[in-house]
Structure formats: structure tokens, C-alpha cells
Short mmCIF file of C-alpha atoms and ligand atoms in Angstrom, two decimals:
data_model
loop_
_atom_site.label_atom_id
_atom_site.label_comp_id
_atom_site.label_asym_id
_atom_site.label_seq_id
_atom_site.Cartn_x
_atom_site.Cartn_y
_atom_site.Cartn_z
CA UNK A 1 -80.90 -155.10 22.69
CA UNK A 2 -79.19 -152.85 20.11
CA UNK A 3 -78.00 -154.27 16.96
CA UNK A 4 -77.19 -152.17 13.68
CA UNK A 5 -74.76 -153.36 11.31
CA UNK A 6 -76.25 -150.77 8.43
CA UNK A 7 -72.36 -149.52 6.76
CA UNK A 8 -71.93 -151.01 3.08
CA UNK A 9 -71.42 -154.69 3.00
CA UNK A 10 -68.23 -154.78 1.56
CA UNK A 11 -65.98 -153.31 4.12
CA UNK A 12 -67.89 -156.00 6.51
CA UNK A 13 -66.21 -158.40 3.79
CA UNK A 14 -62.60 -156.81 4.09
CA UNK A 15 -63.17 -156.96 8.02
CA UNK A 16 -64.34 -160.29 8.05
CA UNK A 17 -61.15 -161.79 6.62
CA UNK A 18 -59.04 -160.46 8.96
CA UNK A 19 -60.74 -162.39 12.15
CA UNK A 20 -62.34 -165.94 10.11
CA UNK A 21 -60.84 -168.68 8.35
CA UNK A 22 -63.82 -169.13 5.72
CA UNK A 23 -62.27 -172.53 4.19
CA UNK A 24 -62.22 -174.13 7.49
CA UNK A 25 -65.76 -173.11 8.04
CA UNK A 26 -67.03 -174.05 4.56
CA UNK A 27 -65.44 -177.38 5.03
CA UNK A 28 -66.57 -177.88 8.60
CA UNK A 29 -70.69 -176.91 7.39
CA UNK A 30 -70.08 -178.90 4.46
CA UNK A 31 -69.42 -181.95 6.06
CA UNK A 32 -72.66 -181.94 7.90
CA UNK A 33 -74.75 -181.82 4.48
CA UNK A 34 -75.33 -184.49 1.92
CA UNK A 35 -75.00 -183.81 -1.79
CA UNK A 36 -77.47 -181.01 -2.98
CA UNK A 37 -78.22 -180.79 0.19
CA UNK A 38 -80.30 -177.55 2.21
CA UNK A 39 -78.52 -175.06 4.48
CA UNK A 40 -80.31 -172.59 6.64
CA UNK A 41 -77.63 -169.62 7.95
CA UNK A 42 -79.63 -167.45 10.73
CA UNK A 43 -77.77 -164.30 10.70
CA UNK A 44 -76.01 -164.74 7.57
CA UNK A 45 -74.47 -160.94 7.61
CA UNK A 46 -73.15 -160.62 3.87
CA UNK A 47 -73.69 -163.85 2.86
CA UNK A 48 -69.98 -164.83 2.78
CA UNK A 49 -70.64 -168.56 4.12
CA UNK A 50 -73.86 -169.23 1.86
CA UNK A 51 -71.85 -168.30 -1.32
CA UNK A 52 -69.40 -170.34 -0.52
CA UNK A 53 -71.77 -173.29 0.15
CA UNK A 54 -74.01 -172.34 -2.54
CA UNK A 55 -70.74 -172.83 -4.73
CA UNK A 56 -70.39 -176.67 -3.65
CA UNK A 57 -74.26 -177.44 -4.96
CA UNK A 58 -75.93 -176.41 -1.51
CA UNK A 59 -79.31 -175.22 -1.90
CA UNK A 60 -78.95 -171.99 0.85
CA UNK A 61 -81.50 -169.45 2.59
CA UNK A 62 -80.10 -166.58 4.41
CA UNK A 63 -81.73 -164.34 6.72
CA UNK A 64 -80.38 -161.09 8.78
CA UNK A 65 -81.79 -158.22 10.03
CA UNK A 66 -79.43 -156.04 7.95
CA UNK A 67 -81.38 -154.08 5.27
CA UNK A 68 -77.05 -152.97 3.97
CA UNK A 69 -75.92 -156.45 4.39
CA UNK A 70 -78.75 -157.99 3.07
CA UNK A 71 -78.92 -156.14 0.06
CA UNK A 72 -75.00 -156.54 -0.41
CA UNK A 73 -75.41 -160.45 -0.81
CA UNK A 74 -78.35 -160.03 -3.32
CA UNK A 75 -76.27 -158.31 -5.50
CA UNK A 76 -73.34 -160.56 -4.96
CA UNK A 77 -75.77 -163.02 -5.62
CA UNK A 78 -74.66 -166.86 -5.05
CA UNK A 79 -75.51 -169.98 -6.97
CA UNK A 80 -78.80 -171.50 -5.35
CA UNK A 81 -78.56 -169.02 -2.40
CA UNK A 82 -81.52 -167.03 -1.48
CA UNK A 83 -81.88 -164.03 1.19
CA UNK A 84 -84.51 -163.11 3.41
CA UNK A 85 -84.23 -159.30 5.33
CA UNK A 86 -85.68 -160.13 8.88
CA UNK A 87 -84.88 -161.10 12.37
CA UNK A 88 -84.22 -164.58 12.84
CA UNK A 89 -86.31 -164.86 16.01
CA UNK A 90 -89.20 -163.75 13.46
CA UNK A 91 -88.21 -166.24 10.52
CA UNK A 92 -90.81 -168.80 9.71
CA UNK A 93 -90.86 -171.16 6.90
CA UNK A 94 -92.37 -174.10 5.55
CA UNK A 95 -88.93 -175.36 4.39
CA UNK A 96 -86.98 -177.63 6.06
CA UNK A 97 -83.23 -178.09 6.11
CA UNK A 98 -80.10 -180.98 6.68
CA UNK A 99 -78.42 -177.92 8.07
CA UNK A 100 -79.20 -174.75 10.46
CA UNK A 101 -76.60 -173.13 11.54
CA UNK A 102 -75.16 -169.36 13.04
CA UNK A 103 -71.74 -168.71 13.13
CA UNK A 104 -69.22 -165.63 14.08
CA UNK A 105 -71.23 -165.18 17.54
CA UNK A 106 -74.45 -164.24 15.89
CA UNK A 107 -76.67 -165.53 18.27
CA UNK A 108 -75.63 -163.59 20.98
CA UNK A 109 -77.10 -160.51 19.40
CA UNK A 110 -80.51 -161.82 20.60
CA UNK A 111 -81.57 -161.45 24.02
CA UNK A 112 -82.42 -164.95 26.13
CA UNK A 113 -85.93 -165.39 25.47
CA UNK A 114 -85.75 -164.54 21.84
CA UNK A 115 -82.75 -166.75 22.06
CA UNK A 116 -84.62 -169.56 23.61
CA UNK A 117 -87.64 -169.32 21.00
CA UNK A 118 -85.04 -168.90 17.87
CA UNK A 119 -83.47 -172.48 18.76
CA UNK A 120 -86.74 -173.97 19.07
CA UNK A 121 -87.90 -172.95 15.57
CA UNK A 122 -83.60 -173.83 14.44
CA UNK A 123 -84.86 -177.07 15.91
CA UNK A 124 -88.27 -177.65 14.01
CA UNK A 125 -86.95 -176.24 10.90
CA UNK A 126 -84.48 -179.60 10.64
CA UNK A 127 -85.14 -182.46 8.48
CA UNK A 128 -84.94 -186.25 9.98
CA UNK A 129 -81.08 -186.77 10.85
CA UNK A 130 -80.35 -183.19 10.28
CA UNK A 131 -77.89 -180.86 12.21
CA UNK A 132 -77.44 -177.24 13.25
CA UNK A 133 -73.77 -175.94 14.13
CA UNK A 134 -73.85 -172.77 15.97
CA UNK A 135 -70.93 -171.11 17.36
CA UNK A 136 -71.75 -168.91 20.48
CA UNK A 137 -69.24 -166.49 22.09
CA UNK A 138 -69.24 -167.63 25.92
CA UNK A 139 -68.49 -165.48 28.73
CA UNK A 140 -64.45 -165.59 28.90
CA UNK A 141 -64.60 -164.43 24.95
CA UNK A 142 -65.83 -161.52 26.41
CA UNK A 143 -64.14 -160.65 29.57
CA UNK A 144 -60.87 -161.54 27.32
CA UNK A 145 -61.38 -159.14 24.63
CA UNK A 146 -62.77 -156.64 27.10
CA UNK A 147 -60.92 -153.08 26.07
CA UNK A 148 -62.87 -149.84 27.14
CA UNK A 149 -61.15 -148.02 23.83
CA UNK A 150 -60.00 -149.75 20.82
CA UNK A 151 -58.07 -148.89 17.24
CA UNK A 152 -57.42 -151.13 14.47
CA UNK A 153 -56.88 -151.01 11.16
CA UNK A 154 -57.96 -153.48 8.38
CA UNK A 155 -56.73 -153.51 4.63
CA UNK A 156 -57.72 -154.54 1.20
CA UNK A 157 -57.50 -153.20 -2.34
CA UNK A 158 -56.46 -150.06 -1.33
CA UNK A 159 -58.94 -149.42 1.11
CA UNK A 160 -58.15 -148.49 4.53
CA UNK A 161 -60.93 -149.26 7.36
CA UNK A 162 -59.95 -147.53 10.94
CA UNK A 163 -62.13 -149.26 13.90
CA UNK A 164 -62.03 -147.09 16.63
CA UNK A 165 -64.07 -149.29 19.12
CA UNK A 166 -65.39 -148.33 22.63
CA UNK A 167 -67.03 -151.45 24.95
CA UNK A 168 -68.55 -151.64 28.14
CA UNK A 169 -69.74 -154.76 30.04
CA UNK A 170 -73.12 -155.04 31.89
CA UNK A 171 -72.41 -157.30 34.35
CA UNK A 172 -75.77 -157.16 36.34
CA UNK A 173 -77.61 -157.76 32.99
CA UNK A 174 -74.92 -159.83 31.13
CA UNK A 175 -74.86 -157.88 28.11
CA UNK A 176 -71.50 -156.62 26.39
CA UNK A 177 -72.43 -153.32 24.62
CA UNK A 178 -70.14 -152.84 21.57
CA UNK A 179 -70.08 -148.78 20.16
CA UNK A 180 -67.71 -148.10 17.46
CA UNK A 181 -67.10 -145.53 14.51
CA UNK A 182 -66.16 -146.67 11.06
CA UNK A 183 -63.87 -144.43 9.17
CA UNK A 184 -62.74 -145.72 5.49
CA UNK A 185 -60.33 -144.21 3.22
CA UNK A 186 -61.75 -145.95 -0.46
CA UNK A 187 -58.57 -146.23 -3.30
CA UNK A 188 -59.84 -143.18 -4.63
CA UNK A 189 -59.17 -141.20 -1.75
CA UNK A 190 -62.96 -140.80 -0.53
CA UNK A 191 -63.16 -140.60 3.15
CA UNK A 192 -66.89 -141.97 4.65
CA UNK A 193 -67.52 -142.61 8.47
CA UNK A 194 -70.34 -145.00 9.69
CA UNK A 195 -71.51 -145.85 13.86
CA UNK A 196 -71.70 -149.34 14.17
CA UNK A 197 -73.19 -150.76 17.53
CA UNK A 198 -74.34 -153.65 19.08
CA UNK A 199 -75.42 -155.41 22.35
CA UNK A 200 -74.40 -159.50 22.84
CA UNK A 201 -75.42 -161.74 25.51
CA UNK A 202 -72.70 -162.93 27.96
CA UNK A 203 -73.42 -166.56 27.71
CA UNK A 204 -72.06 -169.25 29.22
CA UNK A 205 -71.63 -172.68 28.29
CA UNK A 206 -73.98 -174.31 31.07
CA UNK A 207 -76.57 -171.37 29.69
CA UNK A 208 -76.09 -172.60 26.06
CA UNK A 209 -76.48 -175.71 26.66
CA UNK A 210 -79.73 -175.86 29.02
CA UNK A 211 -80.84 -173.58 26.36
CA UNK A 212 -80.51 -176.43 23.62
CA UNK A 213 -81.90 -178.98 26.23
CA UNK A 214 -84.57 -176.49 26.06
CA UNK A 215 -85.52 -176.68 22.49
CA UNK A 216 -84.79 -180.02 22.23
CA UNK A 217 -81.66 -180.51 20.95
CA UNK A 218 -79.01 -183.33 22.05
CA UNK A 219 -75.03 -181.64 21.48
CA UNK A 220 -73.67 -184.44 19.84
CA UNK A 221 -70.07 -182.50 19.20
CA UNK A 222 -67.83 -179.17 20.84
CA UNK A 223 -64.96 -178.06 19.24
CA UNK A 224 -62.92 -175.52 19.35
CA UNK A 225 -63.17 -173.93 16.17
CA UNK A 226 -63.84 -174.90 12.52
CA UNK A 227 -60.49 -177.46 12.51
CA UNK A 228 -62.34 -179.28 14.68
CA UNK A 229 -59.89 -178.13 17.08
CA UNK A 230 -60.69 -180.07 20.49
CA UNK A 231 -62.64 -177.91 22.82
CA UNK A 232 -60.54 -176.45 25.39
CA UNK A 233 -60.42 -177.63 29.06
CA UNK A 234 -59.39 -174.07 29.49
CA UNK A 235 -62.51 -172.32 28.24
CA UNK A 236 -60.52 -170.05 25.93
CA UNK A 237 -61.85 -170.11 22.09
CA UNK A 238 -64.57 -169.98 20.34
CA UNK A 239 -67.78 -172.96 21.45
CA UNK A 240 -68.97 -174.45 18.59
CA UNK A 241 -71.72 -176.94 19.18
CA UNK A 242 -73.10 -179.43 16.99
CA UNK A 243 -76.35 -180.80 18.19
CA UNK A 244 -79.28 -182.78 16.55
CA UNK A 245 -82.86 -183.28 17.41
CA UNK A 246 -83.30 -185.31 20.48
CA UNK A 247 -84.55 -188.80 20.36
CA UNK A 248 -82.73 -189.48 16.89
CA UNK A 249 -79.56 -190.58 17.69
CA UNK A 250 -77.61 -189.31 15.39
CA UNK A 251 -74.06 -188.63 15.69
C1 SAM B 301 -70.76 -160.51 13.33
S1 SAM B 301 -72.01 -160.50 12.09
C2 SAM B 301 -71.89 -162.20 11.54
C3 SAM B 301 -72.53 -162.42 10.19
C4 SAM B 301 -72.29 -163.78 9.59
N1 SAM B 301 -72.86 -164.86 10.40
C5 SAM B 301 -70.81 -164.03 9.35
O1 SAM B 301 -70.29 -165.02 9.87
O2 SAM B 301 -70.20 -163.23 8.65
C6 SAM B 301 -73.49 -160.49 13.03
C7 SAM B 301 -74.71 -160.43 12.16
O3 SAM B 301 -75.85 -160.70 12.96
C8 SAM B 301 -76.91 -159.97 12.42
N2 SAM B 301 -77.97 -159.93 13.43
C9 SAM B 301 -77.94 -159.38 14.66
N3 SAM B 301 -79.08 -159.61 15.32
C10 SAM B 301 -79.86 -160.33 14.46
C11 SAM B 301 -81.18 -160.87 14.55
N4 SAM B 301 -81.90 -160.73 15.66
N5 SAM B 301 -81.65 -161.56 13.49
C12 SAM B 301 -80.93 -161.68 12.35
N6 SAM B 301 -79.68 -161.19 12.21
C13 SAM B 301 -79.16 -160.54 13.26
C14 SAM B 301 -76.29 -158.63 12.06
O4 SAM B 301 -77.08 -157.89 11.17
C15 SAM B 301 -74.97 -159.11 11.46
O5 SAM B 301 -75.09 -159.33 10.09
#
């Protein structure tokens, strides 16, 4: 599986506000961690959630495989948030956390196994009565926002990102293969061009949740989205899953 995500963290920034609603996740994390509590973000991309937590009195750890991203969030730093460059199907740590979580369909970028194996060591990485809130992108996400060619245009201090965006599906192996070509106009009128690719795993929610059976994990909530919107009985939306350690009962 392909993954690159190596163009200058900041225009992943402008991007990102155009498709999340980072107070509704920040709220929606928060309220799964107690006071000074620890967070865990596997695939934390630019950081943009750990700040945020790191800003309420969250003690964070980050890790993604980006060396760009990576070292965009170490500069732009974070009160009690640290980074680690790395896979997350590689991370290993001592620690453990009231929180693990991957949003913004991160955990698609690994393939099965690695999937499988990642959500075991989400799973023994939790403290007693912890959580982990992951938000997979399930197999209508996909065939929805299937486009063969794509433009669009995001916008921020002056900057001007063009996506143009090609996509094919793999149906025999599952995998939605994402190609596109980055070109930014800066406010001083510098023009830079970056490839940006990726390969996600068509999931689907019977698959993520035998998965979680799998590394022991009860769901104890779906939603919707970060509102706690209701999940919907029409499959459309995003699947986030809350889901503890099995056997403790916690809701
Ligand atoms: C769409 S971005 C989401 C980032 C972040 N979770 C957010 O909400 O902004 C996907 C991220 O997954 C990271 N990624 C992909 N495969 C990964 C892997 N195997 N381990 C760690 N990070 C990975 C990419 O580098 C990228 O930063």
C-alpha cells in the first residue's frame, strides 16, 4: 500500500479546514479523557487535533509516518504534545493512555493485517476504563466520492492550493488508490507543485467491527460524526466507533 503525504505541512492545514470541523472533534476526544489526562493520536498528520488537546491540559503523543508532517508539528510545537516519525503499525511504547484514537480515515491507509495488529497494540496501549475513538471511512464513503478526475481549489491567506485529483477503485483487492498533483500559488506569487498519493482500504462496517472483536475491543458507541450525530440507518457519513477493552464494562 502506497502512502506519501511528503508536501509542506501547512497547506495540509489550509486543506484540512475546508473538509473537518476541529471544535467538534476536540470536544468529542475531550470528553472521553479525564483532567490531565493521556491521548495517543495514531496518524496524527500535522498535529492539528493534539494541539488542540494539548491546549486543554492533555498530555499528547503523536505518531505518523510523515517525515514533512511530522516535522511541521514539531515546529508548531503544542503544549505537552510530543511527536514520534513512524508507522503506527510499528509504534511501541511503554506508555499507556485514557485515550487512543485515529481520525480523518487514517486507518484505512494500512492494509488488513497491519490493520488487525495496529488495533491490537491501540488496544494494549489503553489504561483500565480507557477508550479509543477511531473514525474509519467504510465502503459507500468511497464508492460516493468515487470521481476518476477531480479539481478543487482551497484558500487561505492568500494562498491558492489547486487539487487536481485522479482515483481509481480496486474492486478485486478493495483498495481505493488516490493520485493527485498539488499546485500552490504562495501570497508572494511563488508557484510550487507536489504528487501526493495514497492507497485506503475499502472497509466495511461488518469488517471493522470483527476487526475490533479481533483485538479485543467491545464498540460501546457509533455516531455519525463528531456531533455525535446518530449513525445513519442509511450508511452515508463518516463511522466513528467508540469501543473499550472487552470484559470492562465501561460505557
Ligand atoms: C488524511 S491524513 C489525516 C491526519 C490526521 N489524523 C488529521 O486528522 O488531520 C492521513 C495521515 O495518515 C498518515 N499515515 C498513513 N499511513 C500511515 C501509517 N501506516 N502510520 C502512520 N501514519 C500513517 C499520513 O502520513 C497522513 O498524515
Amino acid at each position: 500500500m502506497l502512502s506519501s503525504f511528503e508536501f509542506p505541512g501547512g497547506y495540509y492545514e489550509m486543506m484540512r479546514r475546508d473538509f473537518r470541523d476541529l471544535t467538534a472533534e476536540t470536544d468529542f476526544l475531550a470528553s472521553y479523557v479525564p483532567d490531565g489526562g493521556r491521548v495517543l493520536d495514531l496518524g496524527c498528520g500535522t498535529g492539528t487535533n493534539l494541539r488542540e488537546l494539548g491546549a486543554r491540559g492533555l498530555s499528547c503523543v503523536g505518531v505518523d509516518q510523515s517525515a514533512s508532517f511530522v516535522d511541521y508539528a514539531e515546529r508548531a510545537g503544542g503544549e505537552g504534545v510530543a511527536y514520534v516519525h513512524g508507522r503506527a503499525e510499528d509504534f511501541t511504547s511503554q506508555e499507556r493512555f485514557h485515550l487512543v484514537y485515529s481520525l480523518f480515515m487514517t486507518l484505512n491507509y494500512l492494509p488488513r493485517e497491519q490493520l488487525r495488529r495496529t488495533l491490537r497494540n491501540a488496544a494494549d496501549r489503553l489504561l483500565p476504563g480507557g477508550h479509543v475513538v477511531l473514525e474509519f471511512g467504510h465502503l459507500l464513503n468511497f464508492v460516493e466520492s468515487y470521481q476518476q478526475h477531480t479539481v478543487a481549489h482551497h484558500r487561505g491567506d492568500g494562498v491558492l492550493i489547486t487539487r487536481l485529483v485522479r482515483q481509481s477503485l480496486n474492486p478485486h483487492a478493495a483498495i481505493w488508490r488516490n493520485e493527485e498533483t498539488l499546485l500552490v500559488r504562495d501570497a508572494d506569487g511563488r508557484v510550487s507543485l507536489y504528487d501526493n498519493f495514497f492507497d485506503q482500504s475499502v472497509l466495511t462496517g461488518p469488517e471493522v467491527r470483527e476487526l475490533l472483536a479481533d483485538a479485543g475491543l467491545t464498540v460501546t458507541a457509533e455516531y455519525g460524526g463528531f456531533r455525535k450525530e446518530p449513525a445513519p440507518g442509511h450508511g452515508r457519513g463518516p463511522l466513528v466507533i467508540v469501543a473499550s477493552r472487552t470484559g470492562e464494562g465501561v460505557a
